Short mmCIF file of C-alpha atoms and ligand atoms in Angstrom, two decimals:
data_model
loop_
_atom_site.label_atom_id
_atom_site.label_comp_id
_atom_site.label_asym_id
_atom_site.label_seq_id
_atom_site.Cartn_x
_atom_site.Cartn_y
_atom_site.Cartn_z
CA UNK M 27 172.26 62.13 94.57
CA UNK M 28 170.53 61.54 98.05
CA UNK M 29 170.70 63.94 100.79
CA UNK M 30 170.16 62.45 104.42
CA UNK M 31 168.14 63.97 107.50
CA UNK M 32 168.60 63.21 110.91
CA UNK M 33 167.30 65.09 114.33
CA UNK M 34 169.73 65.30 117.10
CA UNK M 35 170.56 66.21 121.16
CA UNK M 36 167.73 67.25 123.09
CA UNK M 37 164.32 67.51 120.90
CA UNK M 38 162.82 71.01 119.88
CA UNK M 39 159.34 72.14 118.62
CA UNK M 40 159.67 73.10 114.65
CA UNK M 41 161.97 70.16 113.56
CA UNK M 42 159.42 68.42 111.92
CA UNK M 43 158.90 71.71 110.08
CA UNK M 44 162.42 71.67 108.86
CA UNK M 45 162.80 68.10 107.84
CA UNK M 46 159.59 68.95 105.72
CA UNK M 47 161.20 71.91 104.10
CA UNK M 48 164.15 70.41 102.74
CA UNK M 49 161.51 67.73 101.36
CA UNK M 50 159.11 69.89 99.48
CA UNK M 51 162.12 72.06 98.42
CA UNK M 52 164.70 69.02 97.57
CA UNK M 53 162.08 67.57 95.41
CA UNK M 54 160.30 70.73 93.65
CA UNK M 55 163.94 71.29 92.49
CA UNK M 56 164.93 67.30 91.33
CA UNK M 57 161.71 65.14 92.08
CA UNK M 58 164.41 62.15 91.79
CA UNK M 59 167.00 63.57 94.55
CA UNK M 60 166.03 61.24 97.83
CA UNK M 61 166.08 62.37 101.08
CA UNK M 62 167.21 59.33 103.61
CA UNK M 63 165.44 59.59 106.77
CA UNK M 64 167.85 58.39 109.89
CA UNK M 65 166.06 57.78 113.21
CA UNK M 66 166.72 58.46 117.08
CA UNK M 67 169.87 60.92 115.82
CA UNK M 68 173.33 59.72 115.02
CA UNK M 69 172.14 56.12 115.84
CA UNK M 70 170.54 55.57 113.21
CA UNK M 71 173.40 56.22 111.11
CA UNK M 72 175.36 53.58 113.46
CA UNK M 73 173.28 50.58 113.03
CA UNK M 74 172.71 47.88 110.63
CA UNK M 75 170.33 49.47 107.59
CA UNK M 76 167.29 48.43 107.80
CA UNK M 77 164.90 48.88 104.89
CA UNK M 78 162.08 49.83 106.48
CA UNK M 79 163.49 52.37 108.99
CA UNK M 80 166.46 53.77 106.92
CA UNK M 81 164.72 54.70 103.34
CA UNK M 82 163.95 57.15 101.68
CA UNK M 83 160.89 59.79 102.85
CA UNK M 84 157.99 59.64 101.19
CA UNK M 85 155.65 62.42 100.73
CA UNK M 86 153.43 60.44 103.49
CA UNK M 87 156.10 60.73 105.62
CA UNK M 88 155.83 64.21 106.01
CA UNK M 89 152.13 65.35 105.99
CA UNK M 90 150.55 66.35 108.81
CA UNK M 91 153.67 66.75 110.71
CA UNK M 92 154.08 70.41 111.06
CA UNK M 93 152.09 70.73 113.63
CA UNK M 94 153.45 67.98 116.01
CA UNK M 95 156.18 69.21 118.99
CA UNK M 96 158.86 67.05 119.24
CA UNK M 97 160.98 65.51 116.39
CA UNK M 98 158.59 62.44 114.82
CA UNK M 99 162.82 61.21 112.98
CA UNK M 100 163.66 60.45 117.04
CA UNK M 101 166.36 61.73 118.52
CA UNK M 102 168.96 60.85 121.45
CA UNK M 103 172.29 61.89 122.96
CA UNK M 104 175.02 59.35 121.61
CA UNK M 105 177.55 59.39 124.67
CA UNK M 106 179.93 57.02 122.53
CA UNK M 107 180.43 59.62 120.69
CA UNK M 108 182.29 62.21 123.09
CA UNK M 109 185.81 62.31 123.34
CA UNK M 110 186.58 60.25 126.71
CA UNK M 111 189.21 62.20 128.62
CA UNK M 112 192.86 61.36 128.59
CA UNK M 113 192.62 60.09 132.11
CA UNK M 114 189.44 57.64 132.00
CA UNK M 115 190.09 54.06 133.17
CA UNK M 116 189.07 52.60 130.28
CA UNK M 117 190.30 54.67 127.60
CA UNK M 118 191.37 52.30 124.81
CA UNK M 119 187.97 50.70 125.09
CA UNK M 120 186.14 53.88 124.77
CA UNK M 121 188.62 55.28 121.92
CA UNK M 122 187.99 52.12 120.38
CA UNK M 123 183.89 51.95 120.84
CA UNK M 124 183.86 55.60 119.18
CA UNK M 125 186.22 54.64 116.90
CA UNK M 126 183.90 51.54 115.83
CA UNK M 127 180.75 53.78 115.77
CA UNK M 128 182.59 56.15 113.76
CA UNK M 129 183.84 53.63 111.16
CA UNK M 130 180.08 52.18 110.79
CA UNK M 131 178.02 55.61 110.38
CA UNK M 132 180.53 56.65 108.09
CA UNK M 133 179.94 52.84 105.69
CA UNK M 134 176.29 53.72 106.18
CA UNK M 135 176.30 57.35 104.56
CA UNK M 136 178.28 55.73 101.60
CA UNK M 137 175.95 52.83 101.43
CA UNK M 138 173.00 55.34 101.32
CA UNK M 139 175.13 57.05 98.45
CA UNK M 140 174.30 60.11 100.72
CA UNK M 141 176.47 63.30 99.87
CA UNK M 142 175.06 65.45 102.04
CA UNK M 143 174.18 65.48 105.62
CA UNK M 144 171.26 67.64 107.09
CA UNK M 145 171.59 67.80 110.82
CA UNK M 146 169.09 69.33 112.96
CA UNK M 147 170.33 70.08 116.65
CA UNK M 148 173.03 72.19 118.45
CA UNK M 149 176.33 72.56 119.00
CA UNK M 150 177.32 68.74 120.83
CA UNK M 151 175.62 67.24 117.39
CA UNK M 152 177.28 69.44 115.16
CA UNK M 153 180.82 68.00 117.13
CA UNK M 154 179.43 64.29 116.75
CA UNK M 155 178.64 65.43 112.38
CA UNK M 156 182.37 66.58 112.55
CA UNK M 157 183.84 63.84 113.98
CA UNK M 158 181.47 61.36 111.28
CA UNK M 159 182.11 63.83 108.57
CA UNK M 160 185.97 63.11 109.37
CA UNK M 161 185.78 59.40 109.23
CA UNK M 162 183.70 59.38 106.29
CA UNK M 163 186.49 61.40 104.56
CA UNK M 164 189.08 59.05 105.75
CA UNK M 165 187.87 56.04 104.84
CA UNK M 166 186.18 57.27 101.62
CA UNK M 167 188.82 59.72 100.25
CA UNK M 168 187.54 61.85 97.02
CA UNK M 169 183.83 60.92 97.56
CA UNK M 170 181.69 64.15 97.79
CA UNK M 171 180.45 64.46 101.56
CA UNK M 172 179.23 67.28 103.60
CA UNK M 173 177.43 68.25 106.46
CA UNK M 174 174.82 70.75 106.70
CA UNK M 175 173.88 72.30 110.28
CA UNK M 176 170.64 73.64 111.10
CA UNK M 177 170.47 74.77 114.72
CA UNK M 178 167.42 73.10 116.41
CA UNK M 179 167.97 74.07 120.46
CA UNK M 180 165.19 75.39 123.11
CA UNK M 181 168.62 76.78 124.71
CA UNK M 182 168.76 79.35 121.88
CA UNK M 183 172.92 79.60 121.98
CA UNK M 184 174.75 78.74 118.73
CA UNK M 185 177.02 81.12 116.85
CA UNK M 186 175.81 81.75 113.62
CA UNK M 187 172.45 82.38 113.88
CA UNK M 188 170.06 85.09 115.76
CA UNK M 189 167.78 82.53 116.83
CA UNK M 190 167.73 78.61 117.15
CA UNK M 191 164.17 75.82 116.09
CA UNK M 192 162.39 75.70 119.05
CA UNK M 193 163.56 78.48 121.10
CA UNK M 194 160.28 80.91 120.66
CA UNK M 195 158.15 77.97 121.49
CA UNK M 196 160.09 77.42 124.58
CA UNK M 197 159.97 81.25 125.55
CA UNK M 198 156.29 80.78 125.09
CA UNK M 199 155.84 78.09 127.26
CA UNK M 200 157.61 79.46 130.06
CA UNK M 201 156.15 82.84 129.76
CA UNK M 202 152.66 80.56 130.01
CA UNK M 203 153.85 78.93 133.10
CA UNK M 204 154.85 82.10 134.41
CA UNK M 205 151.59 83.69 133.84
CA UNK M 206 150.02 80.81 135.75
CA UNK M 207 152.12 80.61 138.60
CA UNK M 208 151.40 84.37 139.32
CA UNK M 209 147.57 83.52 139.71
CA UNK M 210 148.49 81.52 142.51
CA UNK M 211 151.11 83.21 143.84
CA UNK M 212 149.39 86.52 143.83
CA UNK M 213 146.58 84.90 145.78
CA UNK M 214 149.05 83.63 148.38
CA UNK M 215 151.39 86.60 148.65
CA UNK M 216 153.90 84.40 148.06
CA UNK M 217 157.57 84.55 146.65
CA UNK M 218 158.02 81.48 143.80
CA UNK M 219 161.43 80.54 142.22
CA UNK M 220 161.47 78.96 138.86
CA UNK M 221 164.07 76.97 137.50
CA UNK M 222 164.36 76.94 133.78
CA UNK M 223 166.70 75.48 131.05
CA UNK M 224 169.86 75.91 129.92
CA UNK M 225 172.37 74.74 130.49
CA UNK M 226 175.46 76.51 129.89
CA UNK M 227 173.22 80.11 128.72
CA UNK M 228 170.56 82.08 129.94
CA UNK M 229 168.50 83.01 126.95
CA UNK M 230 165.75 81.44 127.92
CA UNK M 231 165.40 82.40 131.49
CA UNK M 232 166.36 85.78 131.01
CA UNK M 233 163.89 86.96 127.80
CA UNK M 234 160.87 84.52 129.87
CA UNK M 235 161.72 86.75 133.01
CA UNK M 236 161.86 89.81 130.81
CA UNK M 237 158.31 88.76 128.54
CA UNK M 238 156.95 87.31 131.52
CA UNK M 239 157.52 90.31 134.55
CA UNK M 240 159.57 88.53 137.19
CA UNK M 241 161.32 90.22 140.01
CA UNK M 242 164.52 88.61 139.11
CA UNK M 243 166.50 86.16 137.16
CA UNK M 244 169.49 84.63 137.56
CA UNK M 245 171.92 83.53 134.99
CA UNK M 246 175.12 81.50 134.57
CA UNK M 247 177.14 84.39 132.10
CA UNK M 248 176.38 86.88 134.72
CA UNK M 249 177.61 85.67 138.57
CA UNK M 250 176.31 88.72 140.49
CA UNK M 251 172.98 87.81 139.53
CA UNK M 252 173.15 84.51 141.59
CA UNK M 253 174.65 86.66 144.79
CA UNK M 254 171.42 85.63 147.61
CA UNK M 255 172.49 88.60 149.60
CA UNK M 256 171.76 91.16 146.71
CA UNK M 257 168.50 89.43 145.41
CA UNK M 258 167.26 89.51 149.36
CA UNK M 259 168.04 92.98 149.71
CA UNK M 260 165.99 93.01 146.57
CA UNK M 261 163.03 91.44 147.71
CA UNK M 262 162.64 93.46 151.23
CA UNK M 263 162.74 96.98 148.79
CA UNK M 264 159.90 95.14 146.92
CA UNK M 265 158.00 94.46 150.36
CA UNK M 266 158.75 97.81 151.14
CA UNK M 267 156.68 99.31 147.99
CA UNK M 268 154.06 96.85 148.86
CA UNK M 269 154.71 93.68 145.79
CA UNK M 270 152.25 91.11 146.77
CA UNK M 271 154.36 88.58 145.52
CA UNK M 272 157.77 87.98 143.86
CA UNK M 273 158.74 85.27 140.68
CA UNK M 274 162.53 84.55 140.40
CA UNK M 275 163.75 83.14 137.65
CA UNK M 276 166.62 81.41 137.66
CA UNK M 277 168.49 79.17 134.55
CA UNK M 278 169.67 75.59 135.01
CA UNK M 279 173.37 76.73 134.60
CA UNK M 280 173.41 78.66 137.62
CA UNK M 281 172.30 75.48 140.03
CA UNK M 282 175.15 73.78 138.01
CA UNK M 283 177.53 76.69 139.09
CA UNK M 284 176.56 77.69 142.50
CA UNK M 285 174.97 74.35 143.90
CA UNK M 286 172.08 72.42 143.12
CA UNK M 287 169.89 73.30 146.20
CA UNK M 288 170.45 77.09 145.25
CA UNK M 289 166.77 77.38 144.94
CA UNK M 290 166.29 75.80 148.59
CA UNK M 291 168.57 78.48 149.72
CA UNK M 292 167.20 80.68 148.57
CA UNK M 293 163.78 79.99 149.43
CA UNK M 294 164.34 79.17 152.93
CA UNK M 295 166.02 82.92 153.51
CA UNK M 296 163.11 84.61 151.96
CA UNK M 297 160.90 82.52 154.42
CA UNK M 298 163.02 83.68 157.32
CA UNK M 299 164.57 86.89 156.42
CA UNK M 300 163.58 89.22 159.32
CA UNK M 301 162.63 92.61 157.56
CA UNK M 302 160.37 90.80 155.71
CA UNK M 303 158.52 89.47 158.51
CA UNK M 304 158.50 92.95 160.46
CA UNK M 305 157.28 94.59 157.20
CA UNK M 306 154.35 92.26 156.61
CA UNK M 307 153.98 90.64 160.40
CA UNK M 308 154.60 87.25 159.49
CA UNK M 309 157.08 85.28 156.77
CA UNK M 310 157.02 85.15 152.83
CA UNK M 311 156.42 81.55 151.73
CA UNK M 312 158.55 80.88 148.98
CA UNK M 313 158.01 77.63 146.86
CA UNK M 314 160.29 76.15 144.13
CA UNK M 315 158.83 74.75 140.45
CA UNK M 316 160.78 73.43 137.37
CA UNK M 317 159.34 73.93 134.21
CA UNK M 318 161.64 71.05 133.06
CA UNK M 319 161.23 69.36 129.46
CA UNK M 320 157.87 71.04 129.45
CA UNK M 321 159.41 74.05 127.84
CA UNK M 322 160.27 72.01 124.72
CA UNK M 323 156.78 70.53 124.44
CA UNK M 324 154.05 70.95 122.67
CA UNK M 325 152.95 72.23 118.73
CA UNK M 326 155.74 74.69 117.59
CA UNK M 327 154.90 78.58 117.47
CA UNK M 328 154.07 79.95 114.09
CA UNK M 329 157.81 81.74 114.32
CA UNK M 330 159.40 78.69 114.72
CA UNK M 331 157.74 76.55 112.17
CA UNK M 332 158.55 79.85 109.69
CA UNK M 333 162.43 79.61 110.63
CA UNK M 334 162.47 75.88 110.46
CA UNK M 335 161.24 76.45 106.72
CA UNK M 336 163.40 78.98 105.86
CA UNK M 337 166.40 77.05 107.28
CA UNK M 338 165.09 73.62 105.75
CA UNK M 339 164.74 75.24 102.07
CA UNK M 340 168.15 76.95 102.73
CA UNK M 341 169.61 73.41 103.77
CA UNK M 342 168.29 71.82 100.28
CA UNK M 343 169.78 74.64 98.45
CA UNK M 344 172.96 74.18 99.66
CA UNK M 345 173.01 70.59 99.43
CA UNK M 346 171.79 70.68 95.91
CA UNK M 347 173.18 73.69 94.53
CA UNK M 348 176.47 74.13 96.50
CA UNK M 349 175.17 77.71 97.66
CA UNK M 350 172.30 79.81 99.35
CA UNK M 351 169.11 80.46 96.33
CA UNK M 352 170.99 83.81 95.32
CA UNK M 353 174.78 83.16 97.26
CA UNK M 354 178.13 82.52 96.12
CA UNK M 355 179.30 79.13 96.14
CA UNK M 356 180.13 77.15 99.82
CA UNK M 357 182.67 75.09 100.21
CA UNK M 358 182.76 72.60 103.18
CA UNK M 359 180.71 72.02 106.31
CA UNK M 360 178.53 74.48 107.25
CA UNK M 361 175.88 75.37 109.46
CA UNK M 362 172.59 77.98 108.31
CA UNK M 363 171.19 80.25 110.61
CA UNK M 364 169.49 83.88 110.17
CA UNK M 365 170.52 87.10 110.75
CA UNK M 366 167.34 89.52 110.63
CA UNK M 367 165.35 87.94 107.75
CA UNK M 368 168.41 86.80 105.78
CA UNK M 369 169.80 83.42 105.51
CA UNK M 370 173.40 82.95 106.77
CA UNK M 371 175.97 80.72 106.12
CA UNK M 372 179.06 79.69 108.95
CA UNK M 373 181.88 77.16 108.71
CA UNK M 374 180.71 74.35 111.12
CA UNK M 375 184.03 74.45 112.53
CA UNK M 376 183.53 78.03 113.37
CA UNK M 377 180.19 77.55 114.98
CA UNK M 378 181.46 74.75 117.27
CA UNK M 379 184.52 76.86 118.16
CA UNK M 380 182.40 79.86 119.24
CA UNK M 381 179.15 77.91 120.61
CA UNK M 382 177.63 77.96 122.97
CA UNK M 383 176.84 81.79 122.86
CA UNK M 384 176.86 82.95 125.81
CA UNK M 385 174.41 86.11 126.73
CA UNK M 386 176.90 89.38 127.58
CA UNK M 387 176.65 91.43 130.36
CA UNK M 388 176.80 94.70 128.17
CA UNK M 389 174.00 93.60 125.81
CA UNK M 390 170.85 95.55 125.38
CA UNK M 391 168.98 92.29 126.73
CA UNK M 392 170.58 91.99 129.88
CA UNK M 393 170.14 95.70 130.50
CA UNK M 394 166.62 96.10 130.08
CA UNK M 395 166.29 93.16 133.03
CA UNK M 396 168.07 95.62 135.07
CA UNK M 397 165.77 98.47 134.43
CA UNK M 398 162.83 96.38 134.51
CA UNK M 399 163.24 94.25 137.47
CA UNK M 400 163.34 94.70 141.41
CA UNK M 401 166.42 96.97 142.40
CA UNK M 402 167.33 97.26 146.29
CA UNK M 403 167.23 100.81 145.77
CA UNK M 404 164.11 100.96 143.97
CA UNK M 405 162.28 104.33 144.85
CA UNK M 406 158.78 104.02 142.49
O1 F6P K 1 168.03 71.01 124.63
C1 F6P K 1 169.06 71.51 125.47
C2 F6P K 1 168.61 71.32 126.83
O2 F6P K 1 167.37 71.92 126.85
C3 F6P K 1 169.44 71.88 127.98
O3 F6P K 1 169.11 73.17 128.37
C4 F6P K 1 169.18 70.89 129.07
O4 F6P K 1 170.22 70.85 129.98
C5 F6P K 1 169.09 69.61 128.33
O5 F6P K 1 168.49 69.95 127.12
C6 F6P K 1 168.32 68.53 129.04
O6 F6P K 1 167.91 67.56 128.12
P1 F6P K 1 167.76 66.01 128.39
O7 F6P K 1 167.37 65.86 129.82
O8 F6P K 1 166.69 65.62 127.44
O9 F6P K 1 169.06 65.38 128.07
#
């Protein structure tokens, strides 16, 4: 039996730790069970085999890995793979291309004798596994096949699990960059905006504002928190109680949603709101920073290399055994995640249905930002 491995969608710190997981536990269980290493994500699977890329990993392969940010397997965003809309100009080609790709990963995995899938990412790869999974099934009918999810996302959102690979390491780098921008900002008296990712969730702009003391943050689930009017008001009851200086963070979703120079906006009325200038007797300079891809750089936290562990052994169990070390057996394609310190198991078909997870407005999290933050009405 051979199990394959690939890394996919954007890259997060503590997927080298997985992919070294399921090898140490695949083999300590059946030292002959291979573990076939696919690079740069699902295209690897999608190109001619090549015997010295596509083979199986070797215990070298491995060492002195878990250490290392990124994903050493490669990965990439496969746009073939998407579903082109009903209305795209050139829709038979595309349906056709995908179709192709499809029909080629799916030969590969059976060429690799590979009967289970390991893939490390979030919820777009775990549609692109689905979509191979289903060709594979088509064109091989009766051969076993299944794909195992782990999430691997800096964004932190997928149903099914508490936390994502790569997400602490993120928080931790932001919460850095946070802590250095207030030594300058502190020395200027001045108001800085940062603009973090995510997409389509605010996890990590909202706990990095909460770990790291902002003034504010502003995320995509929750729409009042991008209103300018409020977060000046805001501001001018922090001048009032004397803040030096003001950090607003704000998620990449929300300059999706409410414009792309939201940041300028907002940065040019903080220079020229008026109260502010007749509290302090001149403006507030405000200046913009991106953390950017920085957040999913460098070595991964010790919390994420212990989750990537847990979720790699979990992954080799399940392709191996058919179930979790001490579980009842699973049937289809799944995804493992963790709840508190145990190891869950969710259909994949569930976990793409209710990803991404969004943060809610009623959650604990999003209410301690509102007791910790600036308020307009703030009287301490
Ligand atoms: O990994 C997910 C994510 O961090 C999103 O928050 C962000 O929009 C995206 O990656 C950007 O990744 P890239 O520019 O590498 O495609």
């Amino acid at each position: 039996m051979s199990v394959g491995i690939l890394t996919s969608g954007g890259d997060a710190p503590g997927m080298n730790a997985a992919v070294r997981a399921a090898f140490r536990s695949l083999k300590m269980r059946a030292p002959d069970c291979e573990l076939m290493l696919f690079r740069d994500g699902f295209r690897g699977l999608a190109r001619r085999l090549d015997s010295a890329s596509d083979r199986s990993v070797d215990r070298k392969d491995v060492r002195d890995i878990i250490h290392r940010g990124g994903t050493f397997l490669g990965t990439g965003r496969v746009p073939e793979l998407y579903m082109p809309p009903a209305d795209a100009p050139d829709l038979a080609e595309r349906l056709a291309a995908r179709e192709a790709f499809l029909r080629v990963a799916a030969v590969n995995l059976f060429q690799t004798r590979v009967e289970s899938l390991i893939v490390i990412g979030g919820d777009g790869s775990f549609r692109g596994a689905r979509a191979i999974a289903a060709a594979y099934r088509e064109t091989f009918p009766g051969r076993p096949f299944r794909v195992i999810g782990l999430p691997g996302t800096i964004d932190n959102d997928l149903h099914g699990t508490e936390f994502s690979i790569g997400y602490d390491t993120a928080l931790n780098n932001v919460v850095d960059a946070i802590r250095k921008l207030r030594d300058t900002i502190e020395s200027h008296r001045r108001a800085i905006i940062l603009e973090v990712m995510g997409n389509t969730s605010g996890w990590l702009a909202l706990t990095s504002a909460i770990a790291g003391g902002a003034a504010a943050v502003a995320i995509p689930e929750v729409e009042e928190t991008w209103d300018q009017d409020e977060l000046i008001r805001r501001l001018i009851a922090g001048v009032r109680r004397d803040y030096r200086y003001f950090i607003i963070v704000v998620a990449e979703g929300v300059l999706k949603r409410a414009g792309a120079d939201w940041s300028q906006r907002l940065a040019r009325r903080i220079e020229t709101a008026a109260p502010i200038q007749e509290i302090l007797g001149h403006a507030m300079e405000a200046r913009i920073n991106s953390v950017g891809h920085v957040a999913r750089g460098g070595s991964p936290s010790a919390l994420d290399n212990t989750l990537a562990g847990l979720l790699g052994a979990a992954a080799a169990d399940v392709a191996q055994l058919g179930r979790l070390a001490h579980g009842e057996p699973i049937a289809g394609d799944v995804m493992v995640g963790t709840r508190g310190t145990r190891v869950i198991v969710t259909p994949l078909d569930e976990v793409i249905e209710h990803s991404p997870r969004l943060v809610e407005r009623e959650s604990d999290l999003f209410q301690l930002s509102n007791k910790l933050m600036l308020s307009a009405g703030q009287a301490f």
